[in-house]
GROMACS .gro file of C-alpha atoms in nm:
model
  308
    1VAL     CA    1  -5.393   1.379   5.402
    2LEU     CA    2  -5.724   1.210   5.315
    3VAL     CA    3  -5.548   0.900   5.187
    4ARG     CA    4  -5.349   0.867   5.517
    5ARG     CA    5  -5.687   0.889   5.704
    6TYR     CA    6  -5.843   0.618   5.481
    7PRO     CA    7  -5.969   0.327   5.688
    8SER     CA    8  -6.043  -0.025   5.547
    9VAL     CA    9  -6.366  -0.176   5.692
   10PRO     CA   10  -6.305  -0.493   5.909
   11VAL     CA   11  -6.436  -0.820   5.763
   12CYS     CA   12  -6.755  -0.972   5.908
   13ARG     CA   13  -6.794  -1.322   6.040
   14ASP     CA   14  -7.000  -1.562   5.831
   15VAL     CA   15  -7.308  -1.530   6.051
   16GLU     CA   16  -7.309  -1.147   6.006
   17LEU     CA   17  -7.267  -1.140   5.634
   18PRO     CA   18  -7.575  -1.035   5.444
   19GLU     CA   19  -7.756  -1.226   5.169
   20VAL     CA   20  -7.605  -1.110   4.835
   21THR     CA   21  -7.702  -1.122   4.468
   22VAL     CA   22  -7.410  -1.098   4.219
   23ILE     CA   23  -7.510  -0.971   3.872
   24VAL     CA   24  -7.279  -1.043   3.578
   25PRO     CA   25  -7.388  -0.865   3.256
   26ALA     CA   26  -7.224  -0.989   2.934
   27TYR     CA   27  -7.203  -0.897   2.574
   28ASN     CA   28  -6.986  -1.086   2.325
   29GLU     CA   29  -6.746  -1.206   2.597
   30GLY     CA   30  -6.731  -1.573   2.489
   31GLU     CA   31  -6.552  -1.803   2.716
   32SER     CA   32  -6.445  -1.535   2.957
   33VAL     CA   33  -6.789  -1.527   3.110
   34LEU     CA   34  -6.753  -1.887   3.227
   35GLU     CA   35  -6.432  -1.810   3.418
   36THR     CA   36  -6.601  -1.504   3.581
   37LEU     CA   37  -6.902  -1.709   3.699
   38ARG     CA   38  -6.668  -1.984   3.821
   39THR     CA   39  -6.455  -1.754   4.039
   40ILE     CA   40  -6.770  -1.591   4.191
   41ALA     CA   41  -6.910  -1.936   4.276
   42CYS     CA   42  -6.576  -2.032   4.439
   43SER     CA   43  -6.590  -1.735   4.673
   44ARG     CA   44  -6.548  -1.801   5.043
   45TYR     CA   45  -6.898  -1.680   5.111
   46PRO     CA   46  -7.181  -1.886   5.270
   47ALA     CA   47  -7.350  -2.068   4.989
   48GLU     CA   48  -7.697  -2.019   5.124
   49LYS     CA   49  -7.641  -1.635   5.118
   50LEU     CA   50  -7.502  -1.618   4.764
   51HIS     CA   51  -7.719  -1.583   4.459
   52ILE     CA   52  -7.560  -1.535   4.106
   53VAL     CA   53  -7.738  -1.393   3.800
   54GLY     CA   54  -7.571  -1.403   3.463
   55VAL     CA   55  -7.737  -1.181   3.186
   56ASP     CA   56  -7.659  -1.223   2.820
   57ASP     CA   57  -7.726  -0.890   2.658
   58GLY     CA   58  -7.813  -1.016   2.304
   59SER     CA   59  -7.456  -1.136   2.225
   60MET     CA   60  -7.375  -1.210   1.863
   61ASP     CA   61  -7.115  -1.474   1.954
   62ASP     CA   62  -7.125  -1.792   2.168
   63THR     CA   63  -7.160  -1.614   2.509
   64TRP     CA   64  -7.497  -1.769   2.576
   65SER     CA   65  -7.353  -2.118   2.518
   66TRP     CA   66  -7.087  -2.058   2.778
   67MET     CA   67  -7.347  -1.923   3.024
   68LYS     CA   68  -7.547  -2.235   2.984
   69LYS     CA   69  -7.230  -2.444   3.048
   70ALA     CA   70  -7.180  -2.241   3.367
   71ALA     CA   71  -7.539  -2.315   3.464
   72ASP     CA   72  -7.493  -2.680   3.413
   73GLU     CA   73  -7.171  -2.691   3.594
   74LEU     CA   74  -7.271  -2.473   3.893
   75GLY     CA   75  -7.628  -2.587   3.930
   76ASP     CA   76  -7.888  -2.381   4.105
   77ARG     CA   77  -7.630  -2.141   4.241
   78VAL     CA   78  -7.644  -1.958   3.905
   79GLU     CA   79  -7.943  -1.817   3.720
   80ILE     CA   80  -7.901  -1.710   3.367
   81VAL     CA   81  -8.112  -1.465   3.149
   82HIS     CA   82  -8.089  -1.432   2.771
   83CYS     CA   83  -8.196  -1.100   2.619
   84PRO     CA   84  -8.287  -1.154   2.248
   85VAL     CA   85  -8.171  -0.803   2.149
   86ASN     CA   86  -7.866  -0.607   2.258
   87ARG     CA   87  -7.985  -0.295   2.451
   88GLY     CA   88  -7.680  -0.201   2.640
   89LYS     CA   89  -7.520  -0.267   2.977
   90ARG     CA   90  -7.770  -0.058   3.170
   91HIS     CA   91  -8.060  -0.259   3.052
   92ALA     CA   92  -7.879  -0.586   3.118
   93LEU     CA   93  -7.819  -0.476   3.465
   94HIS     CA   94  -8.184  -0.374   3.505
   95GLU     CA   95  -8.276  -0.737   3.426
   96GLY     CA   96  -8.051  -0.857   3.701
   97PHE     CA   97  -8.171  -0.597   3.956
   98LEU     CA   98  -8.535  -0.722   3.903
   99LEU     CA   99  -8.424  -1.075   3.976
  100SER     CA  100  -8.214  -0.988   4.276
  101LYS     CA  101  -8.287  -1.101   4.634
  102GLY     CA  102  -8.133  -1.040   4.972
  103GLU     CA  103  -7.984  -0.714   5.119
  104VAL     CA  104  -7.700  -0.634   4.893
  105ILE     CA  105  -7.646  -0.638   4.511
  106VAL     CA  106  -7.292  -0.679   4.368
  107THR     CA  107  -7.213  -0.607   4.000
  108ILE     CA  108  -6.905  -0.769   3.835
  109ASP     CA  109  -6.811  -0.734   3.473
  110SER     CA  110  -6.792  -1.050   3.246
  111ASP     CA  111  -6.426  -0.999   3.165
  112SER     CA  112  -6.311  -1.006   3.531
  113VAL     CA  113  -6.225  -1.254   3.802
  114VAL     CA  114  -6.240  -1.218   4.174
  115PRO     CA  115  -6.024  -1.378   4.451
  116PRO     CA  116  -6.208  -1.600   4.709
  117ASP     CA  117  -6.230  -1.332   4.983
  118THR     CA  118  -6.333  -1.032   4.770
  119LEU     CA  119  -6.716  -1.055   4.820
  120ARG     CA  120  -6.695  -1.085   5.196
  121ARG     CA  121  -6.453  -0.788   5.215
  122LEU     CA  122  -6.677  -0.580   4.981
  123VAL     CA  123  -7.005  -0.618   5.164
  124SER     CA  124  -6.887  -0.602   5.524
  125ALA     CA  125  -6.928  -0.233   5.521
  126PHE     CA  126  -7.304  -0.261   5.496
  127ARG     CA  127  -7.308  -0.432   5.837
  128GLN     CA  128  -7.078  -0.185   5.997
  129ASP     CA  129  -7.272   0.128   5.912
  130PRO     CA  130  -7.646   0.162   5.813
  131LYS     CA  131  -7.576   0.489   5.629
  132VAL     CA  132  -7.351   0.307   5.373
  133GLY     CA  133  -7.543   0.292   5.045
  134ALA     CA  134  -7.273   0.160   4.805
  135VAL     CA  135  -6.909   0.030   4.819
  136ALA     CA  136  -6.655   0.046   4.535
  137GLY     CA  137  -6.412  -0.238   4.485
  138ASN     CA  138  -6.040  -0.212   4.391
  139VAL     CA  139  -5.998  -0.274   4.020
  140CYS     CA  140  -5.664  -0.426   3.914
  141ILE     CA  141  -5.535  -0.514   3.568
  142TRP     CA  142  -5.574  -0.883   3.477
  143ASN     CA  143  -5.378  -0.880   3.140
  144ARG     CA  144  -5.102  -0.645   3.264
  145LYS     CA  145  -4.836  -0.832   3.069
  146GLN     CA  146  -5.012  -0.796   2.732
  147GLY     CA  147  -4.825  -0.493   2.614
  148LEU     CA  148  -4.738  -0.135   2.703
  149ILE     CA  149  -5.101  -0.005   2.718
  150PRO     CA  150  -5.213  -0.241   3.004
  151ARG     CA  151  -4.898  -0.158   3.192
  152MET     CA  152  -4.969   0.213   3.161
  153LEU     CA  153  -5.328   0.156   3.268
  154ASP     CA  154  -5.202  -0.038   3.572
  155VAL     CA  155  -5.039   0.287   3.694
  156SER     CA  156  -5.348   0.490   3.605
  157PHE     CA  157  -5.584   0.248   3.790
  158THR     CA  158  -5.361   0.243   4.101
  159TYR     CA  159  -5.380   0.625   4.118
  160SER     CA  160  -5.753   0.624   4.051
  161PHE     CA  161  -5.837   0.378   4.320
  162ASP     CA  162  -5.563   0.383   4.592
  163PHE     CA  163  -5.539   0.758   4.590
  164ILE     CA  164  -5.848   0.920   4.438
  165ARG     CA  165  -6.120   0.683   4.570
  166ALA     CA  166  -5.940   0.629   4.898
  167SER     CA  167  -5.938   0.999   4.966
  168GLN     CA  168  -6.302   1.032   4.859
  169SER     CA  169  -6.393   0.742   5.086
  170ALA     CA  170  -6.237   0.917   5.380
  171VAL     CA  171  -6.518   1.176   5.350
  172HIS     CA  172  -6.778   0.907   5.267
  173THR     CA  173  -6.827   1.034   4.903
  174VAL     CA  174  -6.680   0.804   4.636
  175MET     CA  175  -6.797   0.962   4.322
  176CYS     CA  176  -6.803   0.649   4.100
  177THR     CA  177  -6.853   0.283   4.189
  178PRO     CA  178  -6.690   0.091   3.901
  179GLY     CA  179  -6.888  -0.158   3.691
  180ALA     CA  180  -6.616  -0.414   3.737
  181LEU     CA  181  -6.689  -0.448   4.103
  182SER     CA  182  -6.931  -0.260   4.317
  183ALA     CA  183  -7.194  -0.337   4.586
  184TYR     CA  184  -7.517  -0.160   4.653
  185ARG     CA  185  -7.776  -0.173   4.920
  186ARG     CA  186  -8.063  -0.341   4.733
  187GLU     CA  187  -8.345  -0.135   4.897
  188ILE     CA  188  -8.199   0.185   4.772
  189VAL     CA  189  -8.136   0.048   4.417
  190LEU     CA  190  -8.501  -0.055   4.384
  191ASN     CA  191  -8.610   0.290   4.498
  192VAL     CA  192  -8.405   0.477   4.242
  193LEU     CA  193  -8.442   0.223   3.962
  194PRO     CA  194  -8.708   0.405   3.754
  195GLN     CA  195  -8.493   0.719   3.754
  196TRP     CA  196  -8.177   0.530   3.666
  197ILE     CA  197  -8.323   0.323   3.380
  198GLY     CA  198  -8.509   0.625   3.239
  199GLN     CA  199  -8.223   0.876   3.256
  200LYS     CA  200  -8.193   1.113   2.968
  201PHE     CA  201  -7.938   1.379   2.887
  202LEU     CA  202  -8.026   1.659   2.638
  203GLY     CA  203  -8.342   1.465   2.545
  204ARG     CA  204  -8.159   1.150   2.459
  205PRO     CA  205  -8.140   0.818   2.661
  206ALA     CA  206  -7.827   0.796   2.875
  207ASN     CA  207  -7.683   0.461   2.760
  208ILE     CA  208  -7.336   0.497   2.906
  209GLY     CA  209  -7.195   0.569   3.250
  210GLU     CA  210  -7.445   0.355   3.431
  211ASP     CA  211  -7.215   0.309   3.727
  212ARG     CA  212  -7.153   0.682   3.787
  213ALA     CA  213  -7.526   0.743   3.746
  214MET     CA  214  -7.618   0.491   4.018
  215THR     CA  215  -7.356   0.642   4.248
  216ASN     CA  216  -7.503   0.990   4.202
  217LEU     CA  217  -7.851   0.864   4.280
  218ILE     CA  218  -7.733   0.689   4.598
  219LEU     CA  219  -7.542   0.997   4.713
  220ARG     CA  220  -7.844   1.223   4.638
  221SER     CA  221  -8.048   0.987   4.848
  222GLY     CA  222  -7.843   1.082   5.147
  223TYR     CA  223  -7.622   0.766   5.185
  224HIS     CA  224  -7.248   0.721   5.210
  225VAL     CA  225  -7.041   0.569   4.935
  226LEU     CA  226  -6.717   0.397   5.036
  227TYR     CA  227  -6.412   0.232   4.880
  228GLN     CA  228  -6.283  -0.103   5.006
  229LYS     CA  229  -5.907  -0.133   4.911
  230ASP     CA  230  -5.879  -0.497   4.989
  231ALA     CA  231  -6.178  -0.610   4.792
  232VAL     CA  232  -5.999  -0.673   4.461
  233VAL     CA  233  -6.114  -0.766   4.114
  234TYR     CA  234  -5.887  -0.838   3.817
  235THR     CA  235  -6.023  -0.715   3.484
  236LYS     CA  236  -5.914  -0.713   3.128
  237VAL     CA  237  -5.837  -0.377   2.967
  238PRO     CA  238  -5.774  -0.268   2.607
  239THR     CA  239  -5.440  -0.362   2.448
  240THR     CA  240  -5.474  -0.140   2.141
  241TYR     CA  241  -5.505   0.232   2.089
  242ASN     CA  242  -5.826   0.200   1.900
  243LYS     CA  243  -6.004   0.025   2.193
  244LEU     CA  244  -5.839   0.251   2.446
  245TRP     CA  245  -5.953   0.588   2.309
  246LYS     CA  246  -6.316   0.446   2.279
  247MET     CA  247  -6.307   0.343   2.643
  248PHE     CA  248  -6.171   0.686   2.756
  249LEU     CA  249  -6.422   0.868   2.531
  250ARG     CA  250  -6.709   0.681   2.702
  251TRP     CA  251  -6.569   0.766   3.044
  252ALA     CA  252  -6.521   1.134   2.958
  253ARG     CA  253  -6.877   1.172   2.824
  254SER     CA  254  -7.041   1.006   3.130
  255ASN     CA  255  -6.798   1.198   3.358
  256LEU     CA  256  -6.914   1.537   3.215
  257ARG     CA  257  -7.281   1.445   3.233
  258GLU     CA  258  -7.268   1.320   3.592
  259THR     CA  259  -7.050   1.603   3.708
  260LEU     CA  260  -7.336   1.836   3.593
  261VAL     CA  261  -7.588   1.605   3.770
  262MET     CA  262  -7.386   1.613   4.094
  263CYS     CA  263  -7.364   1.991   4.073
  264GLY     CA  264  -7.737   2.003   4.110
  265PHE     CA  265  -7.742   1.855   4.468
  266VAL     CA  266  -7.398   1.859   4.620
  267PHE     CA  267  -7.434   2.215   4.742
  268ARG     CA  268  -7.771   2.151   4.899
  269LYS     CA  269  -7.830   1.960   5.225
  270PHE     CA  270  -7.831   1.611   5.061
  271ARG     CA  271  -7.753   1.413   5.372
  272SER     CA  272  -7.750   1.458   5.754
  273THR     CA  273  -7.388   1.379   5.793
  274PRO     CA  274  -7.105   1.628   5.724
  275MET     CA  275  -7.080   1.744   5.356
  276ALA     CA  276  -6.785   1.977   5.350
  277GLY     CA  277  -6.538   1.703   5.234
  278ALA     CA  278  -6.776   1.600   4.960
  279ARG     CA  279  -6.806   1.959   4.835
  280ILE     CA  280  -6.422   2.023   4.844
  281ASN     CA  281  -6.360   1.694   4.642
  282PHE     CA  282  -6.629   1.787   4.399
  283MET     CA  283  -6.488   2.138   4.337
  284ALA     CA  284  -6.140   1.988   4.292
  285HIS     CA  285  -6.273   1.737   4.037
  286SER     CA  286  -6.467   2.009   3.853
  287LEU     CA  287  -6.165   2.234   3.827
  288ASN     CA  288  -5.971   1.942   3.683
  289LEU     CA  289  -6.248   1.867   3.438
  290PHE     CA  290  -6.313   2.209   3.307
  291LEU     CA  291  -6.024   2.445   3.389
  292VAL     CA  292  -5.772   2.222   3.211
  293GLN     CA  293  -5.977   2.244   2.891
  294VAL     CA  294  -5.987   2.625   2.911
  295LEU     CA  295  -5.610   2.629   2.964
  296ARG     CA  296  -5.561   2.422   2.651
  297ILE     CA  297  -5.763   2.655   2.444
  298GLU     CA  298  -5.575   2.951   2.586
  299THR     CA  299  -5.251   2.783   2.501
  300VAL     CA  300  -5.353   2.734   2.136
  301ALA     CA  301  -5.475   3.097   2.122
  302CYS     CA  302  -5.139   3.220   2.255
  303LEU     CA  303  -4.955   3.024   1.996
  304PHE     CA  304  -5.142   3.204   1.725
  305ALA     CA  305  -5.124   3.549   1.896
  306SER     CA  306  -4.756   3.535   1.970
  307PRO     CA  307  -4.590   3.237   1.782
  308ILE     CA  308  -4.241   3.337   1.860
   0.00000   0.00000   0.00000
């Protein structure tokens, strides 16, 4: 029902589009980062309103050389930053946030490419509604033909975005803005930046799940988080099982942490607009996260208790 109610936001005219900073964090991406920066620079977006920041997070390969080539090729449209030591994606994004300008910040992964109209479609929602604090893009598979795993992930991503996030967007509460393509109202990001960069869980720094953590902070601040289906990014996904389970493990850990964080505010009056849809979605998500694990344990127990 919610998916059928999902509305895409109309695209703004050039004169209405906000000034945007696009941040591309990279670690050991090699030549891929050049292609990413090129596609962003080729966007159909007013050049005077588009600022691109590439951050090399202490790569061990030739990523920095390809970033410098992008800066030479694209001129002052791209600003590049080299971090001498790898500290993780959250810290790389933090460097970019500090250098941002304008009204909106967009984050794009360094193994992704965007069609020319993606940026304008992604950020138009901020002009339509002042309550919008963040917008999630539609992540599609770039290397879909490179084996069975990418083709299976293509199905998984379609369900995750065109169904799950579309339904969450209908009640203005998308729970995770993906690192591959998301947009944030810059003023809110700067307000929550100290909490975000200093986040800890069980006494240890939270180094993964930076996208879900930022989404939670924006929701807790009382703003809406939407999904823009026609703002597409194509990203590379794992092609081997070893890389696949590592990716899923990162997602699962951050999902557990941020679900507990969201539980701390979703049942309070965290915004002035209706909250019932957000709470129902949260409870459904929590049941899927926790109840399924309980049922698995019960199934194993039953096998031992009554094997026949």
